[in-house]
PDB file of C-alpha atoms in Angstrom:
ATOM      1  CA  GLN A  26      -4.340 -98.758-169.527  1.00 66.00           C
ATOM      2  CA  LYS A  27      -0.927 -97.888-168.207  1.00 69.00           C
ATOM      3  CA  ALA A  28      -2.821 -94.193-167.156  1.00 76.00           C
ATOM      4  CA  GLU A  29      -5.503 -96.443-165.602  1.00 75.00           C
ATOM      5  CA  TYR A  30      -2.758 -98.476-163.873  1.00 73.00           C
ATOM      6  CA  ASP A  31      -1.060 -95.833-162.631  1.00 76.00           C
ATOM      7  CA  GLN A  32      -4.335 -93.622-161.009  1.00 80.00           C
ATOM      8  CA  GLU A  33      -5.463 -96.950-159.529  1.00 79.00           C
ATOM      9  CA  VAL A  34      -1.880 -97.425-158.350  1.00 80.00           C
ATOM     10  CA  ASN A  35      -1.894 -94.071-156.955  1.00 80.00           C
ATOM     11  CA  ALA A  36      -5.264 -94.239-155.871  1.00 81.00           C
ATOM     12  CA  ARG A  37      -4.453 -97.189-153.956  1.00 81.00           C
ATOM     13  CA  LYS A  38      -0.854 -95.016-152.802  1.00 82.00           C
ATOM     14  CA  ALA A  39      -3.057 -92.600-151.490  1.00 82.00           C
ATOM     15  CA  GLU A  40      -5.309 -94.638-149.809  1.00 82.00           C
ATOM     16  CA  ALA A  41      -2.725 -96.562-148.104  1.00 82.00           C
ATOM     17  CA  GLU A  42      -1.466 -92.915-147.345  1.00 83.00           C
ATOM     18  CA  LEU A  43      -4.545 -91.952-145.967  1.00 83.00           C
ATOM     19  CA  ALA A  44      -5.123 -95.077-143.945  1.00 82.00           C
ATOM     20  CA  TYR A  45      -1.655 -94.776-142.498  1.00 81.00           C
ATOM     21  CA  GLN A  46      -2.182 -91.332-141.409  1.00 83.00           C
ATOM     22  CA  LEU A  47      -5.252 -92.118-140.039  1.00 84.00           C
ATOM     23  CA  GLN A  48      -3.097 -95.327-138.253  1.00 83.00           C
ATOM     24  CA  GLU A  49      -0.786 -92.984-137.085  1.00 83.00           C
ATOM     25  CA  ALA A  50      -2.984 -90.626-136.252  1.00 85.00           C
ATOM     26  CA  LYS A  51      -5.227 -92.874-133.857  1.00 85.00           C
ATOM     27  CA  THR A  52      -1.784 -94.590-132.923  1.00 84.00           C
ATOM     28  CA  ARG A  53      -0.785 -91.300-131.505  1.00 84.00           C
ATOM     29  CA  GLN A  54      -4.334 -90.494-130.117  1.00 85.00           C
ATOM     30  CA  ASP A  55      -3.364 -94.012-128.259  1.00 85.00           C
ATOM     31  CA  ILE A  56      -0.351 -93.321-127.077  1.00 85.00           C
ATOM     32  CA  ARG A  57      -1.370 -89.922-125.994  1.00 83.00           C
ATOM     33  CA  GLY A  58      -4.375 -91.544-123.858  1.00 85.00           C
ATOM     34  CA  GLU A  59      -1.358 -93.956-122.561  1.00 85.00           C
ATOM     35  CA  GLU A  60       0.707 -91.366-121.673  1.00 84.00           C
ATOM     36  CA  LEU A  61      -2.343 -88.824-119.950  1.00 85.00           C
ATOM     37  CA  GLN A  62      -3.160 -92.283-117.985  1.00 86.00           C
ATOM     38  CA  VAL A  63       0.293 -92.272-117.185  1.00 86.00           C
ATOM     39  CA  GLU A  64       0.430 -88.879-116.264  1.00 86.00           C
ATOM     40  CA  VAL A  65      -2.236 -89.223-114.151  1.00 87.00           C
ATOM     41  CA  ILE A  66      -1.350 -92.274-112.115  1.00 87.00           C
ATOM     42  CA  GLU A  67       2.202 -90.911-111.935  1.00 86.00           C
ATOM     43  CA  ARG A  68       0.245 -87.326-110.709  1.00 86.00           C
ATOM     44  CA  GLN A  69      -1.877 -89.731-108.332  1.00 86.00           C
ATOM     45  CA  LYS A  70       1.283 -91.482-107.209  1.00 87.00           C
ATOM     46  CA  GLN A  71       2.878 -88.046-106.423  1.00 86.00           C
ATOM     47  CA  ILE A  72      -0.155 -87.060-104.745  1.00 88.00           C
ATOM     48  CA  GLN A  73      -0.445 -90.315-102.760  1.00 88.00           C
ATOM     49  CA  ILE A  74       3.469 -89.480-101.929  1.00 87.00           C
ATOM     50  CA  GLN A  75       2.853 -85.806-100.964  1.00 88.00           C
ATOM     51  CA  GLU A  76       0.055 -87.181 -98.857  1.00 88.00           C
ATOM     52  CA  GLN A  77       2.011 -89.496 -97.275  1.00 88.00           C
ATOM     53  CA  GLU A  78       4.769 -87.079 -97.172  1.00 87.00           C
ATOM     54  CA  ILE A  79       2.292 -84.713 -95.372  1.00 88.00           C
ATOM     55  CA  MET A  80       1.006 -87.536 -93.219  1.00 88.00           C
ATOM     56  CA  ARG A  81       4.556 -88.564 -92.017  1.00 87.00           C
ATOM     57  CA  ARG A  82       5.438 -84.514 -91.848  1.00 86.00           C
ATOM     58  CA  GLU A  83       2.151 -84.512 -89.647  1.00 85.00           C
ATOM     59  CA  ARG A  84       3.616 -87.570 -87.310  1.00 86.00           C
ATOM     60  CA  GLU A  85       7.066 -85.963 -87.243  1.00 86.00           C
ATOM     61  CA  LEU A  86       5.592 -82.682 -85.912  1.00 84.00           C
ATOM     62  CA  ASP A  87       3.259 -84.763 -83.366  1.00 84.00           C
ATOM     63  CA  ALA A  88       6.393 -86.743 -82.338  1.00 85.00           C
ATOM     64  CA  THR A  89       8.861 -83.573 -82.408  1.00 85.00           C
ATOM     65  CA  VAL A  90       6.798 -80.325 -81.357  1.00 83.00           C
ATOM     66  CA  ARG A  91       3.281 -81.362 -80.629  1.00 82.00           C
ATOM     67  CA  ARG A  92       3.398 -83.869 -78.061  1.00 85.00           C
ATOM     68  CA  PRO A  93       6.517 -82.380 -76.554  1.00 86.00           C
ATOM     69  CA  ALA A  94       4.675 -79.196 -76.418  1.00 88.00           C
ATOM     70  CA  GLU A  95       1.581 -80.982 -74.928  1.00 87.00           C
ATOM     71  CA  ALA A  96       3.754 -82.463 -72.332  1.00 89.00           C
ATOM     72  CA  GLU A  97       5.451 -79.697 -71.599  1.00 89.00           C
ATOM     73  CA  ARG A  98       2.592 -77.487 -71.349  1.00 89.00           C
ATOM     74  CA  ASP A  99       0.770 -80.466 -69.127  1.00 90.00           C
ATOM     75  CA  ARG A 100       3.935 -80.514 -66.752  1.00 91.00           C
ATOM     76  CA  LEU A 101       3.800 -76.625 -66.229  1.00 92.00           C
ATOM     77  CA  GLU A 102       0.113 -77.323 -65.703  1.00 92.00           C
ATOM     78  CA  LEU A 103       1.062 -79.697 -63.175  1.00 92.00           C
ATOM     79  CA  VAL A 104       3.714 -77.332 -61.622  1.00 93.00           C
ATOM     80  CA  ALA A 105       1.613 -74.152 -61.457  1.00 93.00           C
ATOM     81  CA  GLU A 106      -1.274 -76.506 -59.882  1.00 92.00           C
ATOM     82  CA  GLY A 107       1.385 -77.495 -57.889  1.00 92.00           C
ATOM     83  CA  ASN A 108       2.805 -73.993 -56.548  1.00 92.00           C
ATOM     84  CA  ARG A 109      -0.795 -72.732 -56.256  1.00 92.00           C
ATOM     85  CA  ARG A 110      -1.546 -75.718 -53.842  1.00 92.00           C
ATOM     86  CA  GLN A 111       1.978 -75.243 -52.229  1.00 92.00           C
ATOM     87  CA  THR A 112       1.063 -71.457 -51.853  1.00 92.00           C
ATOM     88  CA  ARG A 113      -2.422 -72.144 -50.369  1.00 92.00           C
ATOM     89  CA  VAL A 114      -0.464 -74.243 -47.736  1.00 93.00           C
ATOM     90  CA  ASP A 115       1.562 -72.019 -46.969  1.00 93.00           C
ATOM     91  CA  ALA A 116      -0.324 -69.280 -46.642  1.00 92.00           C
ATOM     92  CA  GLU A 117      -2.641 -71.286 -44.403  1.00 92.00           C
ATOM     93  CA  ALA A 118       0.213 -72.804 -41.918  1.00 92.00           C
ATOM     94  CA  GLU A 119       1.494 -69.024 -42.008  1.00 92.00           C
ATOM     95  CA  ARG A 120      -2.155 -67.368 -41.385  1.00 91.00           C
ATOM     96  CA  TYR A 121      -2.169 -70.776 -38.472  1.00 92.00           C
ATOM     97  CA  ARG A 122       1.361 -69.507 -37.039  1.00 92.00           C
ATOM     98  CA  LEU A 123       0.501 -65.905 -36.831  1.00 92.00           C
ATOM     99  CA  GLU A 124      -2.977 -66.758 -35.187  1.00 92.00           C
ATOM    100  CA  THR A 125      -1.242 -68.597 -33.058  1.00 92.00           C
ATOM    101  CA  ILE A 126       1.193 -66.318 -31.838  1.00 92.00           C
ATOM    102  CA  ALA A 127      -0.966 -63.196 -31.897  1.00 91.00           C
ATOM    103  CA  GLU A 128      -3.270 -65.184 -29.644  1.00 91.00           C
ATOM    104  CA  GLY A 129      -0.734 -66.423 -27.161  1.00 91.00           C
ATOM    105  CA  GLU A 130       0.474 -62.409 -27.384  1.00 90.00           C
ATOM    106  CA  ARG A 131      -3.322 -61.874 -26.410  1.00 90.00           C
ATOM    107  CA  ALA A 132      -3.647 -64.275 -23.715  1.00 91.00           C
ATOM    108  CA  ARG A 133       0.140 -62.855 -22.452  1.00 90.00           C
ATOM    109  CA  ILE A 134      -0.955 -59.365 -22.693  1.00 90.00           C
ATOM    110  CA  LEU A 135      -4.247 -60.368 -20.782  1.00 89.00           C
ATOM    111  CA  ALA A 136      -1.916 -61.844 -18.328  1.00 90.00           C
ATOM    112  CA  GLU A 137       0.324 -59.421 -17.831  1.00 89.00           C
ATOM    113  CA  ALA A 138      -3.017 -56.501 -17.604  1.00 88.00           C
ATOM    114  CA  GLN A 139      -4.743 -58.685 -15.089  1.00 88.00           C
ATOM    115  CA  ALA A 140      -1.352 -59.099 -13.139  1.00 89.00           C
ATOM    116  CA  ASP A 141      -0.760 -55.133 -13.508  1.00 88.00           C
ATOM    117  CA  ALA A 142      -4.387 -54.482 -12.455  1.00 87.00           C
ATOM    118  CA  GLU A 143      -4.121 -56.899  -9.126  1.00 88.00           C
ATOM    119  CA  ALA A 144      -0.619 -55.724  -8.557  1.00 88.00           C
ATOM    120  CA  ILE A 145      -1.992 -52.013  -8.838  1.00 87.00           C
ATOM    121  CA  ARG A 146      -5.395 -53.688  -6.569  1.00 86.00           C
ATOM    122  CA  LEU A 147      -3.014 -54.577  -4.177  1.00 88.00           C
ATOM    123  CA  ARG A 148      -0.845 -51.404  -3.857  1.00 86.00           C
ATOM    124  CA  GLY A 149      -3.987 -49.293  -3.594  1.00 85.00           C
ATOM    125  CA  GLU A 150      -4.924 -51.267  -0.895  1.00 87.00           C
ATOM    126  CA  ALA A 151      -1.877 -51.140   0.604  1.00 87.00           C
ATOM    127  CA  GLU A 152      -1.632 -47.405   0.100  1.00 86.00           C
ATOM    128  CA  ALA A 153      -5.036 -47.111   1.651  1.00 85.00           C
ATOM    129  CA  ASP A 154      -4.216 -49.038   4.533  1.00 86.00           C
ATOM    130  CA  ALA A 155      -0.796 -47.351   5.096  1.00 86.00           C
ATOM    131  CA  ILE A 156      -2.785 -43.569   4.773  1.00 85.00           C
ATOM    132  CA  LYS A 157      -5.576 -44.777   6.824  1.00 85.00           C
ATOM    133  CA  ALA A 158      -3.132 -46.049   9.353  1.00 86.00           C
ATOM    134  CA  LYS A 159      -0.931 -43.283   8.860  1.00 84.00           C
ATOM    135  CA  GLY A 160      -3.916 -41.095   9.066  1.00 81.00           C
ATOM    136  CA  LEU A 161      -5.163 -42.944  12.454  1.00 84.00           C
ATOM    137  CA  ALA A 162      -1.892 -42.468  13.893  1.00 85.00           C
ATOM    138  CA  GLU A 163      -1.516 -38.779  13.351  1.00 81.00           C
ATOM    139  CA  ALA A 164      -4.898 -38.345  14.795  1.00 81.00           C
ATOM    140  CA  GLU A 165      -4.398 -40.072  18.276  1.00 82.00           C
ATOM    141  CA  ALA A 166      -1.129 -38.070  18.023  1.00 79.00           C
ATOM    142  CA  MET A 167      -2.456 -34.954  17.426  1.00 74.00           C
ATOM    143  CA  SER A 168      -5.609 -35.816  20.364  1.00 77.00           C
ATOM    144  CA  ARG A 169      -2.730 -37.006  22.614  1.00 78.00           C
ATOM    145  CA  LYS A 170      -0.745 -34.112  21.792  1.00 70.00           C
ATOM    146  CA  ALA A 171      -3.976 -31.984  22.556  1.00 67.00           C
ATOM    147  CA  ASP A 172      -4.664 -33.903  25.913  1.00 71.00           C
ATOM    148  CA  ALA A 173      -1.125 -33.217  26.915  1.00 67.00           C
ATOM    149  CA  TRP A 174      -1.442 -29.012  25.836  1.00 60.00           C
ATOM    150  CA  LYS A 175      -4.572 -29.211  28.192  1.00 64.00           C
ATOM    151  CA  GLU A 176      -2.604 -30.726  30.951  1.00 60.00           C
ATOM    152  CA  TYR A 177       0.165 -28.655  30.849  1.00 58.00           C
ATOM    153  CA  GLY A 178      -2.215 -25.590  30.509  1.00 60.00           C
ATOM    154  CA  GLN A 179      -0.464 -22.449  28.999  1.00 59.00           C
ATOM    155  CA  ALA A 180       1.705 -22.073  31.540  1.00 60.00           C
ATOM    156  CA  ALA A 181       3.613 -24.784  30.327  1.00 63.00           C
ATOM    157  CA  LEU A 182       2.893 -23.930  26.633  1.00 63.00           C
ATOM    158  CA  VAL A 183       5.142 -20.278  27.470  1.00 64.00           C
ATOM    159  CA  GLU A 184       7.721 -22.112  29.418  1.00 68.00           C
ATOM    160  CA  GLN A 185       8.278 -24.575  26.243  1.00 67.00           C
ATOM    161  CA  LEU A 186       8.623 -21.430  23.925  1.00 66.00           C
ATOM    162  CA  PHE A 187      10.905 -19.998  26.681  1.00 68.00           C
ATOM    163  CA  ASN A 188      13.253 -23.247  26.536  1.00 72.00           C
ATOM    164  CA  THR A 189      13.232 -23.018  22.515  1.00 70.00           C
ATOM    165  CA  LEU A 190      14.018 -19.280  22.122  1.00 69.00           C
ATOM    166  CA  PRO A 191      17.715 -19.807  22.330  1.00 74.00           C
ATOM    167  CA  GLU A 192      17.717 -22.440  19.971  1.00 75.00           C
ATOM    168  CA  VAL A 193      16.025 -19.129  17.760  1.00 69.00           C
ATOM    169  CA  ALA A 194      18.132 -17.212  18.794  1.00 69.00           C
ATOM    170  CA  HIS A 195      21.155 -19.822  17.848  1.00 73.00           C
ATOM    171  CA  ALA A 196      19.467 -19.735  14.519  1.00 72.00           C
ATOM    172  CA  VAL A 197      19.256 -16.170  13.778  1.00 66.00           C
ATOM    173  CA  ALA A 198      23.248 -15.574  14.987  1.00 67.00           C
ATOM    174  CA  GLN A 199      23.871 -18.798  12.997  1.00 72.00           C
ATOM    175  CA  PRO A 200      24.965 -17.032   9.975  1.00 69.00           C
ATOM    176  CA  LEU A 201      27.208 -14.433  11.665  1.00 66.00           C
ATOM    177  CA  ALA A 202      29.264 -17.517  12.997  1.00 68.00           C
ATOM    178  CA  LYS A 203      29.679 -18.898   9.530  1.00 69.00           C
ATOM    179  CA  THR A 204      31.143 -15.354   8.491  1.00 67.00           C
ATOM    180  CA  GLU A 205      34.695 -15.451   7.935  1.00 67.00           C
ATOM    181  CA  LYS A 206      35.123 -11.720   7.811  1.00 67.00           C
ATOM    182  CA  ILE A 207      32.805  -8.537   7.503  1.00 65.00           C
ATOM    183  CA  VAL A 208      34.009  -5.327   6.002  1.00 65.00           C
ATOM    184  CA  VAL A 209      32.064  -2.553   7.865  1.00 63.00           C
ATOM    185  CA  ILE A 210      32.603   1.050   6.623  1.00 63.00           C
ATOM    186  CA  SER A 211      31.682   3.938   8.705  1.00 58.00           C
ATOM    187  CA  THR A 212      30.880   7.319   8.726  1.00 55.00           C
ATOM    188  CA  GLY A 213      31.316   8.447  11.940  1.00 55.00           C
ATOM    189  CA  GLY A 214      28.006   9.428  12.691  1.00 52.00           C
ATOM    190  CA  GLY A 215      26.921  10.404  15.882  1.00 51.00           C
ATOM    191  CA  ASP A 216      23.169   9.276  15.834  1.00 51.00           C
ATOM    192  CA  ASP A 217      21.451   7.079  17.930  1.00 50.00           C
ATOM    193  CA  ALA A 218      21.369   3.723  15.088  1.00 52.00           C
ATOM    194  CA  GLY A 219      25.006   3.246  15.787  1.00 52.00           C
ATOM    195  CA  ALA A 220      27.638   2.506  13.121  1.00 55.00           C
ATOM    196  CA  GLY A 221      30.181  -0.576  12.770  1.00 59.00           C
ATOM    197  CA  ALA A 222      30.216  -3.727  14.472  1.00 60.00           C
ATOM    198  CA  SER A 223      27.960  -1.913  17.367  1.00 67.00           C
ATOM    199  CA  LYS A 224      25.217  -1.871  14.254  1.00 67.00           C
ATOM    200  CA  VAL A 225      25.148  -5.402  13.652  1.00 66.00           C
ATOM    201  CA  THR A 226      25.059  -6.556  17.290  1.00 69.00           C
ATOM    202  CA  ARG A 227      21.821  -3.891  17.390  1.00 73.00           C
ATOM    203  CA  ASP A 228      20.673  -5.698  14.438  1.00 71.00           C
ATOM    204  CA  VAL A 229      21.037  -9.170  15.820  1.00 67.00           C
ATOM    205  CA  THR A 230      18.906  -8.255  18.926  1.00 73.00           C
ATOM    206  CA  ASN A 231      16.311  -6.491  16.903  1.00 76.00           C
ATOM    207  CA  THR A 232      15.927  -9.500  15.257  1.00 73.00           C
ATOM    208  CA  ILE A 233      15.530 -11.172  18.771  1.00 70.00           C
ATOM    209  CA  ALA A 234      13.158  -8.821  20.275  1.00 75.00           C
ATOM    210  CA  GLN A 235      10.620  -9.225  17.378  1.00 77.00           C
ATOM    211  CA  LEU A 236      10.468 -13.338  18.137  1.00 72.00           C
ATOM    212  CA  PRO A 237       7.106 -12.683  20.670  1.00 74.00           C
ATOM    213  CA  ALA A 238       5.508 -10.963  18.524  1.00 77.00           C
ATOM    214  CA  LEU A 239       6.418 -13.752  15.614  1.00 72.00           C
ATOM    215  CA  VAL A 240       5.027 -16.198  17.918  1.00 69.00           C
ATOM    216  CA  GLU A 241       1.537 -14.200  18.462  1.00 70.00           C
ATOM    217  CA  ALA A 242       0.979 -13.896  14.838  1.00 72.00           C
ATOM    218  CA  LEU A 243       1.679 -18.045  14.767  1.00 64.00           C
ATOM    219  CA  THR A 244      -0.225 -19.224  18.204  1.00 63.00           C
ATOM    220  CA  GLY A 245      -1.950 -16.363  18.966  1.00 66.00           C
ATOM    221  CA  ILE A 246      -0.474 -16.636  22.381  1.00 66.00           C
ATOM    222  CA  ASP A 247       0.923 -13.343  23.809  1.00 71.00           C
ATOM    223  CA  ILE A 248       3.933 -14.239  25.339  1.00 68.00           C
ATOM    224  CA  ILE A 249       4.422 -10.721  27.351  1.00 72.00           C
ATOM    225  CA  SER A 250       1.034 -10.607  28.401  1.00 75.00           C
ATOM    226  CA  THR A 251       0.894 -14.504  29.608  1.00 69.00           C
ATOM    227  CA  ILE A 252       3.925 -13.610  31.443  1.00 67.00           C
ATOM    228  CA  GLN A 253       2.603 -10.592  33.175  1.00 69.00           C
ATOM    229  CA  ASN A 254      -0.588 -12.603  34.072  1.00 68.00           C
ATOM    230  CA  LEU A 255       1.198 -15.164  36.121  1.00 58.00           C
ATOM    231  CA  PRO A 256       0.659 -15.385  39.858  1.00 56.00           C
ATOM    232  CA  GLY A 257       3.800 -13.420  41.251  1.00 55.00           C
ATOM    233  CA  MET A 258       4.436 -11.191  38.334  1.00 52.00           C
ATOM    234  CA  ILE A 259       4.556  -7.443  38.852  1.00 53.00           C
ATOM    235  CA  SER A 260       3.599  -5.963  35.400  1.00 51.00           C
ATOM    236  CA  THR A 261       5.022  -2.892  33.919  1.00 50.00           C
ATOM    237  CA  HIS A 262       1.891  -0.610  34.804  1.00 51.00           C
ATOM    238  CA  GLY A 263       1.392  -1.918  38.398  1.00 49.00           C
ATOM    239  CA  ALA A 264       5.241  -1.242  38.984  1.00 48.00           C
ATOM    240  CA  ASP A 265       4.582   2.347  37.636  1.00 52.00           C
ATOM    241  CA  ASP A 266       1.541   2.743  39.604  1.00 53.00           C
ATOM    242  CA  GLN A 267       3.309   1.772  42.945  1.00 51.00           C
ATOM    243  CA  GLN A 268       6.070   4.094  42.599  1.00 51.00           C
ATOM    244  CA  ASN A 269       3.734   6.887  41.725  1.00 53.00           C
ATOM    245  CA  GLY A 270       1.557   5.760  44.862  1.00 51.00           C
ATOM    246  CA  ALA A 271       4.501   6.216  46.898  1.00 46.00           C
ATOM    247  CA  ALA A 272       5.419   9.752  45.349  1.00 45.00           C
ATOM    248  CA  ASP A 273       2.234  10.801  46.154  1.00 52.00           C
ATOM    249  CA  ASP A 274       2.976   9.826  49.719  1.00 50.00           C
ATOM    250  CA  VAL A 275       5.890  11.662  50.525  1.00 41.00           C
ATOM    251  CA  ASP A 276       4.278  14.691  49.231  1.00 48.00           C
ATOM    252  CA  SER A 277       1.147  14.582  51.490  1.00 46.00           C
ATOM    253  CA  GLU A 278       3.849  14.307  54.158  1.00 48.00           C
TER     254      GLU A 278
END
């Protein structure tokens, strides 16, 4: 009986231990389940905390970075737009100013050109009138001079030429009058051309003797022939003929 009792006790003890182990395993399982739930809850809370942190950081980023950046961007865009508008306004004002200046300059140049053209026209008309008046005066003077020469005749013309001969001779001798000293070198030759001071005098005389030929070349009037043809003048050929006739009369006697 004792053995059976011990066996039963052992069996009961084994069952109790098994039940304890089962209960312990179940309890551990329940505890683990609770722990897992706690971990899940903690994990969820951590996720919520992280999400809240992310949202906080997002809000902080919006407040500290994004919104100021957007505000600065908006400000810069407004400033740029204002600068563009101001640039357009300034450019338009400058264009209008330059156009106004150019228009005024064109008007000034046109007015000056018109004034110059009018002055040139008036000057040309005045010069033309002056030239015309001068031409008419010269033509009138020439006509009167021609009439005067017609009235004077050839003898009066020759008389005026003779009146001017002393002035011509004076002009020819004028260089000698301005000469302070003349050095004459003479070889003492006996030719007819002369030498020394007489040669200078002869040159002046020869120059004056060429005046009739010069007057004839310039005016076409032969002074010597005109003088010979004047009434009461005896030509050289006539004097020679009279002398020859007188000699013939003497021979005949």
